[in-house]
Coordinates of C-alpha atoms in Angstrom, one line a residue:
X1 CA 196.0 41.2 -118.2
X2 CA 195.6 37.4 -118.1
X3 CA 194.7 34.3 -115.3
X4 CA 193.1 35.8 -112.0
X5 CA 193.9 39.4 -112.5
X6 CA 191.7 39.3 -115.4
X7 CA 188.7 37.5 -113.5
X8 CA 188.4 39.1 -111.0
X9 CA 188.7 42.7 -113.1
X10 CA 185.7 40.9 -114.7
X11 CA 184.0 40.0 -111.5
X12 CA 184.0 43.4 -110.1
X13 CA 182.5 44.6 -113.4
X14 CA 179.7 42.1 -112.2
X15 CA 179.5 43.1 -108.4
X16 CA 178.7 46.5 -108.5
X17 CA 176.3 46.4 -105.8
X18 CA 177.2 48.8 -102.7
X19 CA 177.3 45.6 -100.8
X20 CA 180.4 44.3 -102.3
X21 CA 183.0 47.2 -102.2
X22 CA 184.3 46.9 -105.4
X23 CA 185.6 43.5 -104.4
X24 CA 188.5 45.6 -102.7
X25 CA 187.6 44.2 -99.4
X26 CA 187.3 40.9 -97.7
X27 CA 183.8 40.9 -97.4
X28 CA 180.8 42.5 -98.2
X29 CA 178.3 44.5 -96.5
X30 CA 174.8 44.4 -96.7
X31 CA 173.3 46.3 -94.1
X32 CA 174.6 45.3 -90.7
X33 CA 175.5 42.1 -92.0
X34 CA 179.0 40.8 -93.3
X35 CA 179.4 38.5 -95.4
X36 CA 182.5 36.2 -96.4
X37 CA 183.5 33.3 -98.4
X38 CA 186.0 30.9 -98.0
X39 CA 187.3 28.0 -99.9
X40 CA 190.2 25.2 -99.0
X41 CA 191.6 23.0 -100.5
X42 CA 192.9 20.3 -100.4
X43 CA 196.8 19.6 -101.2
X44 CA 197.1 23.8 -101.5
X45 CA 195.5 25.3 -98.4
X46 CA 196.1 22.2 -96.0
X47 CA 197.7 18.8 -96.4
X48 CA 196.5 15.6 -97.5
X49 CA 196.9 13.9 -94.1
X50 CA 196.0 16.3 -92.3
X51 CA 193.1 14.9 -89.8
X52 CA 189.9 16.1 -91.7
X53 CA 188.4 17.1 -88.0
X54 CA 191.3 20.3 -87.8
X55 CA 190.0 20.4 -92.0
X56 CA 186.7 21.5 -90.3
X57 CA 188.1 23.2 -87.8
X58 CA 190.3 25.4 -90.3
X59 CA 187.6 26.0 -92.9
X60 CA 185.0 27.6 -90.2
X61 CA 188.3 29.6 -88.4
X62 CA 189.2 30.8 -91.5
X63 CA 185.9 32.6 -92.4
X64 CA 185.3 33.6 -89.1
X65 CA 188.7 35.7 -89.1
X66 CA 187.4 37.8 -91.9
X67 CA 184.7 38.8 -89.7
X68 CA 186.7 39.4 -87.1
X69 CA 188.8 42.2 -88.6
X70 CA 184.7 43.5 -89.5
X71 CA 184.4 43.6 -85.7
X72 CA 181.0 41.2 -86.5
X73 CA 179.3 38.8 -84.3
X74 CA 178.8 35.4 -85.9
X75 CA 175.2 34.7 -86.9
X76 CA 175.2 31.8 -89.3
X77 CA 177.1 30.0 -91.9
X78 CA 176.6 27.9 -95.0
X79 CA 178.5 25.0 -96.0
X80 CA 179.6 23.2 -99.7
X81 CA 180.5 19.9 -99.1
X82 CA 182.1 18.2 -101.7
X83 CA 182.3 14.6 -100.9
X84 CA 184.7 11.4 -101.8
X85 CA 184.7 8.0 -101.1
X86 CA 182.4 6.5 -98.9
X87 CA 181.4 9.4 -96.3
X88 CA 184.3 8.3 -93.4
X89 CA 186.3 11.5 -94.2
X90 CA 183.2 13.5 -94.4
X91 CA 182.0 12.7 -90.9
X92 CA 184.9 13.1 -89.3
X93 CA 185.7 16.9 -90.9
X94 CA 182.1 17.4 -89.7
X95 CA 183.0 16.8 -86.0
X96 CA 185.4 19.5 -86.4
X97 CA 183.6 21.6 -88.0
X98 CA 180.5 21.7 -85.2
X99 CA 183.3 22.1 -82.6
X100 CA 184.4 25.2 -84.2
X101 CA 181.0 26.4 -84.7
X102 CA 180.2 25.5 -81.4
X103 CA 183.5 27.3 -79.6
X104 CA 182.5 30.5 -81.5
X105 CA 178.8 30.5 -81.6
X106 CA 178.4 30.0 -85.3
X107 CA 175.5 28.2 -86.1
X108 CA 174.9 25.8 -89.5
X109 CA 171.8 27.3 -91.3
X110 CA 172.2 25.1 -94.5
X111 CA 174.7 24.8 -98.1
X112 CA 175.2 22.2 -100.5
X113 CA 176.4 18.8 -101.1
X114 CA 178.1 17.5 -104.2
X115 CA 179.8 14.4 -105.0
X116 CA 183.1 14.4 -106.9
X117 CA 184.8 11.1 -108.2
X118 CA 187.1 9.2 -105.9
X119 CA 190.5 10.6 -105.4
X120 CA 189.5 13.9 -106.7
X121 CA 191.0 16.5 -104.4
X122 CA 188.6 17.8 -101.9
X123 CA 187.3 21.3 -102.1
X124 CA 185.2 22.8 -99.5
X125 CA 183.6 26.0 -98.9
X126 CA 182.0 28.2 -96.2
X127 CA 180.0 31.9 -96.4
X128 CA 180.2 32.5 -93.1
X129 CA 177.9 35.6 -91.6
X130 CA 178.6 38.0 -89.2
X131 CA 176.2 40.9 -88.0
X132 CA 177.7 44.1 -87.1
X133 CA 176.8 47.0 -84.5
X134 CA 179.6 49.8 -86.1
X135 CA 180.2 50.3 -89.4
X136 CA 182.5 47.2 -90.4
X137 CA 186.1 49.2 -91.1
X138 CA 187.2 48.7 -95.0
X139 CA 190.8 48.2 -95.9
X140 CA 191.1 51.7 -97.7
X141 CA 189.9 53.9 -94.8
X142 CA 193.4 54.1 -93.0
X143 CA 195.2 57.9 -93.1
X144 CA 198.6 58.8 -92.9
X145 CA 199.9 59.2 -89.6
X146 CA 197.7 56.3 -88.4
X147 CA 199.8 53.6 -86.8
X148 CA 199.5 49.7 -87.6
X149 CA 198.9 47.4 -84.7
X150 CA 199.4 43.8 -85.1
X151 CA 196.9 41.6 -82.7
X152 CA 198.8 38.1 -83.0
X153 CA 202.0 36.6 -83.6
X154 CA 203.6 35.8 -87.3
X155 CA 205.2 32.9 -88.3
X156 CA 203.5 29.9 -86.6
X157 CA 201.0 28.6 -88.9
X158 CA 204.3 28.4 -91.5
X159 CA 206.7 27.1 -89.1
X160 CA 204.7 24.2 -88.6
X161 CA 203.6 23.3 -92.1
X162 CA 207.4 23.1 -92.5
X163 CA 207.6 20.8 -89.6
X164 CA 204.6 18.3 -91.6
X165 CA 206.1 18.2 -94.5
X166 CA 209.6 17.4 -93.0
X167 CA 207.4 15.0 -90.8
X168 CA 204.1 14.2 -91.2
X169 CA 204.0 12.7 -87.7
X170 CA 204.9 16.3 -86.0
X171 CA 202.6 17.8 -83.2
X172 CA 203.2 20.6 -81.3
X173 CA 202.1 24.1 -80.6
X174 CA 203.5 25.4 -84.1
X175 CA 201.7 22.5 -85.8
X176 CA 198.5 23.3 -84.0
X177 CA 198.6 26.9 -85.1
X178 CA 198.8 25.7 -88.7
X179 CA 195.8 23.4 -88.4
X180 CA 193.5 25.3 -86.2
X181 CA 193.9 29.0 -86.3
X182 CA 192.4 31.3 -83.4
X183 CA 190.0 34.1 -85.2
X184 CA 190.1 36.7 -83.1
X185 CA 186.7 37.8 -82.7
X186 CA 187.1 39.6 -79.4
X187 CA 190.0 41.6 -80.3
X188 CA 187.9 42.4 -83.3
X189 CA 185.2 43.5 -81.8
X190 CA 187.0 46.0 -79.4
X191 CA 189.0 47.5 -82.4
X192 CA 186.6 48.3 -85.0
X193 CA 184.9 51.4 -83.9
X194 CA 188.1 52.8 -83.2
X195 CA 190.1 51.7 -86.7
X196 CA 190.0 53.6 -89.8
X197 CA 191.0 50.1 -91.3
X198 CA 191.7 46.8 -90.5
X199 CA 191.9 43.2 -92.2
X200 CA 193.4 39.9 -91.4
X201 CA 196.8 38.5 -92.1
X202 CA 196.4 35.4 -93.8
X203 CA 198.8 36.0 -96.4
X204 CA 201.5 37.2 -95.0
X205 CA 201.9 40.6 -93.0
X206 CA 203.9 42.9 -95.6
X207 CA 201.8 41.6 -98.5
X208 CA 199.1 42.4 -96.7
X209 CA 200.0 45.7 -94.8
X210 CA 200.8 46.8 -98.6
X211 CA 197.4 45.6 -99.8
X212 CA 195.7 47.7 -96.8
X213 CA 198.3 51.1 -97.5
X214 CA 197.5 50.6 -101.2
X215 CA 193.9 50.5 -101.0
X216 CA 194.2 53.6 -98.5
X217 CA 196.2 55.9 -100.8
X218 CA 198.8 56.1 -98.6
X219 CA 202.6 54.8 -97.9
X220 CA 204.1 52.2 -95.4
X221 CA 207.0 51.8 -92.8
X222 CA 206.9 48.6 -91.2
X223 CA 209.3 47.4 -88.3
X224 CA 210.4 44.2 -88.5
X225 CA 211.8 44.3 -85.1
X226 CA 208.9 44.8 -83.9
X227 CA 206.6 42.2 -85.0
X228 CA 205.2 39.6 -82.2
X229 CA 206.6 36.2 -82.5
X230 CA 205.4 33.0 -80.4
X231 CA 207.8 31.4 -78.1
X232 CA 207.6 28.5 -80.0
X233 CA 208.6 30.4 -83.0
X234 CA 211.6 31.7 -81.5
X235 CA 212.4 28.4 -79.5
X236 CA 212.3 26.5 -83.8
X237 CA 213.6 29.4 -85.8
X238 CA 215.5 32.2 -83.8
X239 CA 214.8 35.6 -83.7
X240 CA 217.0 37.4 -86.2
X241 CA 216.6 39.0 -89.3
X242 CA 216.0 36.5 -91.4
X243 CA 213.7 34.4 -89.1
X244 CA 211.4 37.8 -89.1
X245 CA 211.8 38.1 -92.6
X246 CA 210.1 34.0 -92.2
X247 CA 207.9 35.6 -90.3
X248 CA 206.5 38.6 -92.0
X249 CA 205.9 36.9 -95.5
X250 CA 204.5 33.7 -94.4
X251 CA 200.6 32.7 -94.2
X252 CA 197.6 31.2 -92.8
X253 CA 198.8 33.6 -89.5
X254 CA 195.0 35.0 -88.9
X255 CA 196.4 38.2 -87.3
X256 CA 194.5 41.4 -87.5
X257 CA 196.1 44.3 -88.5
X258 CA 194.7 47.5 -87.7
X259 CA 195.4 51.1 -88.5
X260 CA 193.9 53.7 -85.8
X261 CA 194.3 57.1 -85.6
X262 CA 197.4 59.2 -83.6
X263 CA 196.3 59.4 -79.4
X264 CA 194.1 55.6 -80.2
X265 CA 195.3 53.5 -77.4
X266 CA 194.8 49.7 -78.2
X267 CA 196.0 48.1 -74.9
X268 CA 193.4 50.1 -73.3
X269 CA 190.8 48.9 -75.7
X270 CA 191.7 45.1 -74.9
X271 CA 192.3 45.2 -71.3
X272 CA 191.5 42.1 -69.9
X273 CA 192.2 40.4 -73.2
X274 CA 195.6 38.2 -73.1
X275 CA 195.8 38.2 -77.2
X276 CA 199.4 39.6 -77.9
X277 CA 199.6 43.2 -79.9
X278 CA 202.0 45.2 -80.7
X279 CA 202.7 48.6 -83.0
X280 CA 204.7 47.6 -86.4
X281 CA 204.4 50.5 -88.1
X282 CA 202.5 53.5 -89.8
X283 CA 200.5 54.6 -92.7
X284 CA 202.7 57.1 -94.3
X285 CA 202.3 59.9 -97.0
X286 CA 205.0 59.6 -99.4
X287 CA 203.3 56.1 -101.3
X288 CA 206.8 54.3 -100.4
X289 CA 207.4 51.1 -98.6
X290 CA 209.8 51.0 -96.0
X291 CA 211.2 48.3 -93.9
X292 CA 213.8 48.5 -91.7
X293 CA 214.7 46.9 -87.9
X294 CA 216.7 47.4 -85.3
X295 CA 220.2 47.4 -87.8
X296 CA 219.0 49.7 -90.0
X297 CA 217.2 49.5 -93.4
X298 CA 216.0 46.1 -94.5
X299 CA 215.4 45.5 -98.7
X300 CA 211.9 44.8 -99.8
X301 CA 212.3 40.7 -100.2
X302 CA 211.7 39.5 -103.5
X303 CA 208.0 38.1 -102.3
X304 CA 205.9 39.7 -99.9
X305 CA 204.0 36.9 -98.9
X306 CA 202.0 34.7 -100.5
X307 CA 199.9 35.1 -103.5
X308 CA 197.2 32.9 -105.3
X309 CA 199.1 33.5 -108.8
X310 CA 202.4 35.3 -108.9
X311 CA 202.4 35.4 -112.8

């Protein structure tokens, strides 16, 4: 074991309070509130030129997603700042950050501020938390026979980091979805006192629908003919096999993907919200992973989604 499988077996050996679930989840739990931490940056989790206000933006809508698949209501957040230069960059990642906080009722209670030397890449964090009213579903509570619902669409946030860095001019819907992510709160909220798990998508949804039927004991079927896709998406990249293959392994979506029990109707439990959702697949018992669509089988692509460190 060597790199980030070995830290974090370490770190887990250090967080074995309740709270933190082994460090199998997204976020811990300390009484009814949930807890997550975040950290972009920048040249790996968003571009150089990006404009630092969707930076903000992205670094608060990123957190808050995690608490969204906890079905928690925002309460506060605390910010690391590391700063460059001479504060213009700063400020203006700042404006976007209090318009995300602001559009989702997540209020600043306080962080840290460091300085790094000029040029250095930015890194910036955010421990966002959430307060919940159920208990907060785990990744590793889902049974087989549960079914997989996907609140969302795949493939946007990808699709338009390809148009940036073929362009760095590009706008757009897909380029928007890339910068500044909806977390989908609501839709969170309504789903977790029904789901025996749920999490985000944020790094692709067959990495982590794997992660979620791993840490459940159980096997997976996914159908890739089902997955949501934007217009947009279908408009840039198509809609066959390959573009949902795009699709299904590509991050920085912010879907939730919930597994609920046999007779659990989700459309019913988000009437009224226009979010798109649609069933992708089940929780099965034989430990397998299967993927097929509407031609038949599909083979397991070479990488799921995206990790951290493949080696």
């Amino acid at each position: 074991m060597s790199g980030e499988a070995a830290i974090l077996d370490r770190l887990r050996r250090l967080a074995s309070h309740p709270a933190a679930r082994g460090l199998a989840d997204d976020v811990a739990v300390l009484g009814d509130l949930v807890l997550t931490h975040d950290t972009i940056v920048e040249g790996v989790h968003y571009l150089p030129h990006d404009p630092p206000e969707s930076v903000g933006w992205k670094l608060a809508a990123v957190n808050l997603s995690d608490l969204a698949a906890k079905g928690a209501e925002p309460a506060g957040a605390l910010l690391s700042l590391a700063m460059t230069g001479n504060g213009e960059w700063e400020e203006r990642f700042l404006r976007g950050l209090d318009e995300a906080c602001r559009a989702f009722a997540l209020p600043l209670l306080g962080g840290d501020t460091v300085a790094l030397p000029a040029g250095a890449p930015r890194v910036l964090g955010l421990t966002a938390i959430g307060r919940a009213t159920v208990p907060p579903p785990s990744r590793g509570g889902g049974r087989a026979g549960d079914a997989l619902w996907l609140v969302g669409t795949l493939g946007d946030a990808a699709a338009g980091l390809s148009l940036l860095e073929a362009d760095p001019a590009a706008a757009g819907p897909l380029v928007e979805a890339y910068r500044r992510p909806q977390p989908l709160l609501e839709a969170g909220r309504a789903l977790a006192p029904h789901a025996t798990a749920m999490m985000d998508v944020s790094d692709g949804l067959l990495l982590d629908a794997h992660r979620l039927a791993q840490a459940s004991g159980c096997g997976l079927s996914i159908d890739l003919s089902a997955i949501p896709l934007s217009p947009a998406f279908a408009a840039a990249r198509g809609t066959d096999r390959a573009a949902r293959l795009f699709a299904a392994t590509a991050g920085d979506d912010y879907a939730l993907l919930a597994a609920l029990p046999p007779g659990v109707e989700p459309l019913t439990l988000l009437q009224g919200n226009p979010v798109r959702i649609a069933r992708v697949g089940e929780l099965t018992k034989n430990g397998v992973f299967q993927l097929a669509d509407d031609l038949g089988p599909v083979p397991l692509p070479g990488r799921l989604g995206y990790e951290h460190h493949p080696s």
